[in-house]
C-alpha positions as a printed NumPy array, in Angstrom:
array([[ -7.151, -19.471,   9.77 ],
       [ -8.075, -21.424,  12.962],
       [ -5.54 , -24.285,  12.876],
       [ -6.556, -26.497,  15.666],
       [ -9.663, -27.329,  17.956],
       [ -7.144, -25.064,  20.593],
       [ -7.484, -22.048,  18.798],
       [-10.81 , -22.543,  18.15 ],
       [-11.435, -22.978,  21.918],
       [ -9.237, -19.821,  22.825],
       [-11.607, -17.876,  20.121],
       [-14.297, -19.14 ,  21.168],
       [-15.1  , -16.159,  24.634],
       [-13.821, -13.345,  21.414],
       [-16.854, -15.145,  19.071],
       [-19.068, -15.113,  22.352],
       [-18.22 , -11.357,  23.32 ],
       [-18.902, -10.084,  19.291],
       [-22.324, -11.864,  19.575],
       [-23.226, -10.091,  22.813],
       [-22.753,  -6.644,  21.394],
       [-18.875,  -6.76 ,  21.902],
       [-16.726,  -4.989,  19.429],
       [-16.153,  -6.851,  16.164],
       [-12.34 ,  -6.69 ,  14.558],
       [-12.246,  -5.465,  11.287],
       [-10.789,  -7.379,   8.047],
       [ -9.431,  -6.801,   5.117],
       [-11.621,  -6.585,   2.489],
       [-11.775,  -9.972,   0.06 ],
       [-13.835, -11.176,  -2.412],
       [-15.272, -14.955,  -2.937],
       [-16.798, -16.894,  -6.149],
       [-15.905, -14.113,  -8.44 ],
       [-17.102, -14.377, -12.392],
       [-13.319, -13.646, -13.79 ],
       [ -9.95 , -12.087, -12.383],
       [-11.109,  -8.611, -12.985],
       [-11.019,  -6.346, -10.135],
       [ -8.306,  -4.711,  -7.185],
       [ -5.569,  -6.965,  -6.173],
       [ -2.865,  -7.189,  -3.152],
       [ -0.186,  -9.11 ,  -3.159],
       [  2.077, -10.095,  -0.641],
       [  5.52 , -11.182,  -0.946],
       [  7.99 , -12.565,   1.653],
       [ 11.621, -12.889,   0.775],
       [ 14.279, -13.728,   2.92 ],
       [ 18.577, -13.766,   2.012],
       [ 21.556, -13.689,   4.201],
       [ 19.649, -12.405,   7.279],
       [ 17.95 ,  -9.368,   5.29 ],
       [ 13.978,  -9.988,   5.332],
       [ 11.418,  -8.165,   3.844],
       [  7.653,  -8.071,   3.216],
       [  6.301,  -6.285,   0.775],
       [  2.839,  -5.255,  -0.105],
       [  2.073,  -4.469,  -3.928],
       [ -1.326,  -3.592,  -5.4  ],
       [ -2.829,  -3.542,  -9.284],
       [ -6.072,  -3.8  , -10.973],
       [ -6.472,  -6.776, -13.513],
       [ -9.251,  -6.498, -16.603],
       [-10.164, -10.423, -17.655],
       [-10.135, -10.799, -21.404],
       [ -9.648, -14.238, -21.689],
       [ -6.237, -15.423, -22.301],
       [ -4.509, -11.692, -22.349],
       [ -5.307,  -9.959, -18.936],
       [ -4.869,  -6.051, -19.034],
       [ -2.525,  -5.281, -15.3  ],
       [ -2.311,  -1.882, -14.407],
       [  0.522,  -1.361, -11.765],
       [  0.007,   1.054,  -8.961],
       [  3.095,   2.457,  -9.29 ],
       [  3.138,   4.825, -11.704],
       [ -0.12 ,   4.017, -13.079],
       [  1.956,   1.728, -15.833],
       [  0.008,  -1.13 , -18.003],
       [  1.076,  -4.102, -19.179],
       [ -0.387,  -7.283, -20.783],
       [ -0.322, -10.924, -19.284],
       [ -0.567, -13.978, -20.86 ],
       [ -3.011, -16.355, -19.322],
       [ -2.571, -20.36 , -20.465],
       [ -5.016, -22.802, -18.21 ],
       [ -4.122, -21.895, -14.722],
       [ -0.583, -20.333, -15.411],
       [ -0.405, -16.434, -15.654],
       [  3.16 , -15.003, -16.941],
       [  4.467, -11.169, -16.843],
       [  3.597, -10.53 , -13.429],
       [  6.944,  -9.039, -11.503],
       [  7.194, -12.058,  -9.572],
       [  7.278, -14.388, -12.53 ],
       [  5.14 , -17.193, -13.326],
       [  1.902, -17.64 , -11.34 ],
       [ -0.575, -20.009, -10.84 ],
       [ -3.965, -19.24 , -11.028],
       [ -5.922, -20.664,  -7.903],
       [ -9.204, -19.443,  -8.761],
       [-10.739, -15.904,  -9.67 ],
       [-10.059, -14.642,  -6.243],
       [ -6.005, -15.656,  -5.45 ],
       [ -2.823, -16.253,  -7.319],
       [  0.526, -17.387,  -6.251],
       [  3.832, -17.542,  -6.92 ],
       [  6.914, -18.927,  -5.831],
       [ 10.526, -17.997,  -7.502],
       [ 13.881, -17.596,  -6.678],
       [ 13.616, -14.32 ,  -4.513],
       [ 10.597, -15.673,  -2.455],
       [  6.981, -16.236,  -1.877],
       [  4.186, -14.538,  -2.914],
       [ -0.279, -14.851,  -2.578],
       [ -2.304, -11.997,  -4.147],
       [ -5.655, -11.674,  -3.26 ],
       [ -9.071,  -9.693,  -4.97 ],
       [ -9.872,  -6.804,  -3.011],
       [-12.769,  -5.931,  -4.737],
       [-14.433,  -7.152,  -8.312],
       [-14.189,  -3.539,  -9.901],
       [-10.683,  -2.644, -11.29 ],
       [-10.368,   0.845,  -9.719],
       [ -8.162,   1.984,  -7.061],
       [ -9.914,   2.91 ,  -4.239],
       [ -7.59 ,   2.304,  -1.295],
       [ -8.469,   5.974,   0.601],
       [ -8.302,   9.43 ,   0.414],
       [ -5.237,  12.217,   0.276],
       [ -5.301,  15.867,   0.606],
       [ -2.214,  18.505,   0.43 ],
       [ -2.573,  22.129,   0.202],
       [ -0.374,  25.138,   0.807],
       [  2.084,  28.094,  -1.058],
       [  2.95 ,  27.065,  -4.505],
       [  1.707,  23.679,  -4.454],
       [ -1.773,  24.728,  -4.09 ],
       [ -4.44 ,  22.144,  -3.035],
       [ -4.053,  18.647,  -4.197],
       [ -7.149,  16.344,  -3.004],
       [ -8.11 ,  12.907,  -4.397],
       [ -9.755,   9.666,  -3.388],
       [ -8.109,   7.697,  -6.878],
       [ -5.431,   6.467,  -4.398],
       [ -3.736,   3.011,  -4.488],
       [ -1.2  ,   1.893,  -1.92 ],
       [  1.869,  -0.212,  -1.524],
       [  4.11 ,  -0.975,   1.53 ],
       [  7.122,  -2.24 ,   2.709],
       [  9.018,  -3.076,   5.594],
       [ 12.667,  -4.547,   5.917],
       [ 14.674,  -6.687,   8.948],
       [ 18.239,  -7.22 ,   9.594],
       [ 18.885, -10.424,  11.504],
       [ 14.991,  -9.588,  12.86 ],
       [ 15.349,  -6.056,  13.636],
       [ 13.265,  -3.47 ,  11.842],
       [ 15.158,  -1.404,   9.594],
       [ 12.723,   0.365,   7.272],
       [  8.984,   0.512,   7.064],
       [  7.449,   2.307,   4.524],
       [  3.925,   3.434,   2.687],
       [  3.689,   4.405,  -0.635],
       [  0.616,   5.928,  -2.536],
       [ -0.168,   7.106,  -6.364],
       [ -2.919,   9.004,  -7.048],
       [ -2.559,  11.329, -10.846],
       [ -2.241,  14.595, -10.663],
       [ -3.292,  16.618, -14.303],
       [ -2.92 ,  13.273, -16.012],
       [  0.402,  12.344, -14.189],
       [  0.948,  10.208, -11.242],
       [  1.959,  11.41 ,  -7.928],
       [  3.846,   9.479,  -5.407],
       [  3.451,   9.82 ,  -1.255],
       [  5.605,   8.712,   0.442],
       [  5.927,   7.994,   4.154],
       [  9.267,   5.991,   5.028],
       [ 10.982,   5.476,   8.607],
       [ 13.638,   3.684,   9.907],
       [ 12.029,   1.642,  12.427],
       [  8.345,   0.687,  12.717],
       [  5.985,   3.367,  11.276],
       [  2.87 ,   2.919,  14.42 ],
       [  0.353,   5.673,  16.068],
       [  1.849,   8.198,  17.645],
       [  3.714,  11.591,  16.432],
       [  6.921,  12.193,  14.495],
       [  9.313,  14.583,  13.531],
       [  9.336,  15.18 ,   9.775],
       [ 12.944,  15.691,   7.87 ],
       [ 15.056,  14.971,   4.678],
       [ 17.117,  11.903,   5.95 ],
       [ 14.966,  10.124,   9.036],
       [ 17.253,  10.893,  11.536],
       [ 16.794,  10.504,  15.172],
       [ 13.577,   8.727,  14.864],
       [ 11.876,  10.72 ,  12.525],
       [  9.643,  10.403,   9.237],
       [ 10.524,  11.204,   5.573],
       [  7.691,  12.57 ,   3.575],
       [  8.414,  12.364,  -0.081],
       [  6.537,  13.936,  -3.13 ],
       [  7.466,  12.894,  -6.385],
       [  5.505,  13.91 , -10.252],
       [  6.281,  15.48 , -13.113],
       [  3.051,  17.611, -13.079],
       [  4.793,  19.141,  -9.586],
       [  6.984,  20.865, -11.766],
       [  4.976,  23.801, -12.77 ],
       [  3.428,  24.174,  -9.412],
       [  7.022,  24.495,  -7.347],
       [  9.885,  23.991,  -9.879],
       [ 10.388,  20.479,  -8.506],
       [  9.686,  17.175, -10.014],
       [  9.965,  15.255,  -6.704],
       [ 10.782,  17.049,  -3.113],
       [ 11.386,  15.409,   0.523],
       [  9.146,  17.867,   3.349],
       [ 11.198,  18.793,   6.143],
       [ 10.822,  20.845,   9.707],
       [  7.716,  19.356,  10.416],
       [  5.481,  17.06 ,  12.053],
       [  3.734,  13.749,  11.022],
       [  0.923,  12.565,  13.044],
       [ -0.4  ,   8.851,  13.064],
       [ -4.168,   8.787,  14.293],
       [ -5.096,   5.452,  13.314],
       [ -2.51 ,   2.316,  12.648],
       [ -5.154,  -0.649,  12.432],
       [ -5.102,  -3.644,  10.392],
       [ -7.165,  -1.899,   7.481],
       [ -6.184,   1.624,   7.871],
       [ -3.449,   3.556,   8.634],
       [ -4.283,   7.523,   8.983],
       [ -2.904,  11.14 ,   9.928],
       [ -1.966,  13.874,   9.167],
       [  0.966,  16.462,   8.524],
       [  2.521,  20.   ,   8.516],
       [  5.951,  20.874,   7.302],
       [  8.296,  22.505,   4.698],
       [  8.763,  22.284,   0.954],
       [ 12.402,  23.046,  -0.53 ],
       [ 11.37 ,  26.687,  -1.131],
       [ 10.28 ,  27.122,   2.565],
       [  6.948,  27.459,   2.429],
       [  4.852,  25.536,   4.662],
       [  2.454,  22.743,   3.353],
       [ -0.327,  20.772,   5.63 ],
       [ -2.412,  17.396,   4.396],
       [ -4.01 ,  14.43 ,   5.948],
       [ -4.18 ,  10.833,   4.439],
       [ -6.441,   8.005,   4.805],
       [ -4.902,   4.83 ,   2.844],
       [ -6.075,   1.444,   3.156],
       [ -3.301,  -1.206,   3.969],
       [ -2.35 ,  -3.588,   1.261]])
């Protein structure tokens, strides 16, 4: 949001460039003037305590039906019912909200801040694509991803960033996971069990994974993790490394940013 007639001046050669063919920056997709709540939500929430920080980006599709709105969680694929009175909405995880209008909701409690925002006005998680294949695990491809994130700070230095994603997998969900110590950006990483010396920690976690390798939920290790894209839609890459029985598994990912 342009907050003075100085930013709006310093934007103003970036506006000029766009309209002369320059390239345009992308956005996060938003909606505007919806009919009801229903649709794909973000939401963002900021906490801070005793010099810890953390952001944390959550996502969940919401089905209007009047004063009881059906919320279906991205992790785990869980649903629960909220109760809708005028503008407040209760049984969100962040407590009471306020309704703003069919396209954001906020909230403010004890543990922080928080704005969601309507991605889209169909309640379906879209948010990119995943594919895994390789030994026991076989090939595991789907585009019915949704995505959460967070990242953590110690007295402002990065401690943990991390991307989650749930797609279902014969009925079940399955959780991705890409976590790091540090800032996850472009650029290539070494993949193993504890994020050691820099690298990336690729976990795998459903109970349909259990007839497939004999593990409900695995970390990858003696690998490699490739970021190809880290932009402020889309982070993307790819992957090769090791599940607990040793044989070698490769995927790539495209997940949109919450």
């Amino acid at each position: 949001m342009m907050r003075s007639k100085i930013v709006a001046a310093m934007l103003l050669p970036t506006v000029m460039l766009i309209g002369c063919g320059g390239e345009q920056q992308e956005t996060q997709r938003a909606t505007s003037n919806s009919a009801n709540l229903t649709g794909l939500w973000r939401l963002s929430f900021e906490t801070s305590q005793s010099g810890l920080s953390a952001d944390a980006g959550i996502t969940y599709t919401l089905v209007d039906n009047g004063n009881q709105i059906n919320m279906t969680a991205c992790a785990e694929r869980q649903s629960v019912t909220l109760n809708r009175t005028g503008s407040s909405l209760r049984g969100l995880p962040v407590g009471e909200a306020t309704i703003r209008n069919n396209d954001r909701i906020t909230a403010t409690g004890n543990l922080g801040d928080s704005v969601a925002t309507k991605m889209a006005t169909s309640a379906t998680f879209d948010m990119g694509t995943l594919s895994i294949s390789g030994g026991d695990l076989g090939n595991i491809s789907s585009s019915n991803i949704c995505v959460q994130s967070d990242y953590a700070r110690i007295l402002g230095q990065a401690t943990q960033d991390r991307y989650s994603a749930t797609t279902l997998l014969n009925g079940q969900p399955l959780t991705f996971e890409i976590s790091r110590m540090g800032n996850i950006a472009k650029g290539s990483y070494d993949v193993n069990r504890d994020m050691s010396e820099g690298g990336v920690q690729i976990f795998m976690k459903s109970a349909s994974l259990k007839d497939r390798v004999n593990y409900s939920e695995m970390n990858l290790r003696n690998g490699r993790l490739t970021i190809t894209e880290d932009s402020t839609v889309w982070i993307k890459g790819n992957f090769s490394a090791q599940m607990p029985n040793g044989q070698t598994v490769s995927g790539s990912f495209e997940f949109e940013k919450p």
